[in-house]
Amino acid sequence: MSGSAGNFDEMHNADGTVREAYASYCSWFDEQKTALLKRKHGEAETNFRKTGITFNVYGEDEAEERLIPFDMVPRVITAAEWRKLTRGIEQRVSALNAFMHDLYHRQEIIRAGRIPERLFRDNAAWLPNMVGFTPPGGVYTHIVGIDLVRTGPDEFFVLEDNARTPSGVSYMLENRETMMAMFPELFMRMPVEAVSDYPRRLAKSLAACAPKCAQDKPVVAVLTPGIYNSAYFEHAFLADQMGAELVEGSDLRVVDGRVAMRTTAGYQPVDVLYRRVDDDFLDPLTFNEDSVLGVPGIMDVYRAGGITIANAPGTGVADDKAIYSFMPEIVEFYTGEKPLLPNVETHRCADPDELKYVLDNLAELVVKEVHGSGGYGMLIGPTSSKKEIEEFRRKIVAHPENYIAQPTLSLSTCPIFTKKGLAPRHVDLRPFVLVSPDKIDITPGGLTRVALREGSLVVNSSQGGGTKDTWVLKD
């Protein structure tokens, strides 16, 4: 078994021999009886059903709960590969945080002519309320998910930045727990870095960002939109694992200039709010007045230094795919260094020359909405019909500034377990990064998403993708 033609196979060399990273795994796999592996595969699914790890699929006639498929063949990354990724991720996340501060203060990068002003002026995620305000500790992006793709032995690219509220970390943790329960002997054979301490690291990182008014042991709470949100399982899971309170907007109110949560002993001030509610719904007095998910007056408390909101309101600007196309310039501007992790080549349709190139080559390109997410609002040229391409062409011509285009990448493949044995499928990786005033902490591993359909490049769970456990080997 080797990767699809022209794709980098993470398990096998071109001559069919096993790569060093997978040597121990493959020798273990060859010793296993097929019937046992098939049974274990079924057990994994049962375990996920019991745990209740589901997500909601929106945009269909009926919002439904679905299980995200789990594949039991781990994705293995060597210590040397991980060190290289870590340096690139740290550089990028540090630049993102500096960029956020600059955008809401002096806007030096715009004055220097490195990015056009229209990028944030026309951006709904840009919040005028944040202008001139610095969050506690100077941290804007407390939790970041950087989506990476691999195209060769030493070639990793950043596909997108998730600086608003990256999700998926509960799958990383549950995938590992499931693998350890099913194959404890594998972890005896292979020195795999732990991920289970992520909630403790998250709690510590958030506490380090507490405002000056906090007590010695800052109170951290997780704000969820409620049980109908697609990632509710994750909100509850993380609060429980961190030892933090899980709260909804109705549990919070402003009391004596602080945001306080309802407890059996009355209202208790909250120092750090890890919010999984979008900016627009955070404060009905400042943003969407119809919102019942947020806390009236929280933005006033925030600007007065009475609470830390993670991630900071207004960080959604960095998730924009038009901003993404300028990340090489952004990294260089704030760090003085060339990016260690390159972007995927990106054509901005707002530029007339680039637009002409995109329209002439739609059948070969991937086109994305600049504000889109989750695999929606995109065209994958090589797998689209002529009719779909022409429909998308009309959308681009009508609003070129809303689109960017990228070449169709030869994503690397990792094997999945199928009825016929191991078969290659395309993967990406989302490492989770924690930022506090004096530290950038990257959990060794992350969420590997896998396109389960043969030949498919779409790994999003909402589009039929699955997940794998990601193993970073120790030296």
CSV table of C-alpha atoms in Angstrom, one decimal, residues 355-367 379-390 392-393 396 405-409 457:
chain,number,residue,atom,x,y,z
A,355,LEU,CA,-8.8,37.7,-10.9
A,356,LYS,CA,-8.1,37.2,-14.6
A,357,TYR,CA,-5.8,34.3,-13.8
A,358,VAL,CA,-8.3,32.7,-11.5
A,359,LEU,CA,-11.2,32.9,-14.0
A,360,ASP,CA,-9.0,31.4,-16.7
A,361,ASN,CA,-7.9,28.5,-14.5
A,362,LEU,CA,-11.0,27.7,-12.4
A,363,ALA,CA,-11.0,24.0,-13.3
A,364,GLU,CA,-7.5,23.6,-11.6
A,365,LEU,CA,-8.0,25.8,-8.5
A,366,VAL,CA,-9.6,25.7,-5.1
A,367,VAL,CA,-11.6,28.9,-4.6
A,379,LEU,CA,-15.1,25.3,-5.2
A,380,ILE,CA,-12.7,22.5,-5.7
A,381,GLY,CA,-12.1,22.9,-9.5
A,382,PRO,CA,-10.7,19.5,-10.4
A,383,THR,CA,-13.7,17.6,-8.8
A,384,SER,CA,-16.4,20.0,-9.9
A,385,SER,CA,-18.7,19.8,-12.9
A,386,LYS,CA,-18.7,22.4,-15.7
A,387,LYS,CA,-22.1,23.6,-14.4
A,388,GLU,CA,-20.7,24.1,-10.8
A,389,ILE,CA,-17.7,25.9,-12.2
A,390,GLU,CA,-19.8,28.3,-14.2
A,392,PHE,CA,-19.1,29.8,-9.1
A,393,ARG,CA,-17.6,31.9,-11.9
A,396,ILE,CA,-16.7,35.6,-8.3
A,405,ALA,CA,-8.0,31.0,-4.9
A,406,GLN,CA,-5.2,28.5,-4.3
A,407,PRO,CA,-3.7,25.6,-6.3
A,408,THR,CA,-5.0,22.2,-5.6
A,409,LEU,CA,-2.4,20.8,-3.3
A,457,LEU,CA,-9.4,16.3,-0.3
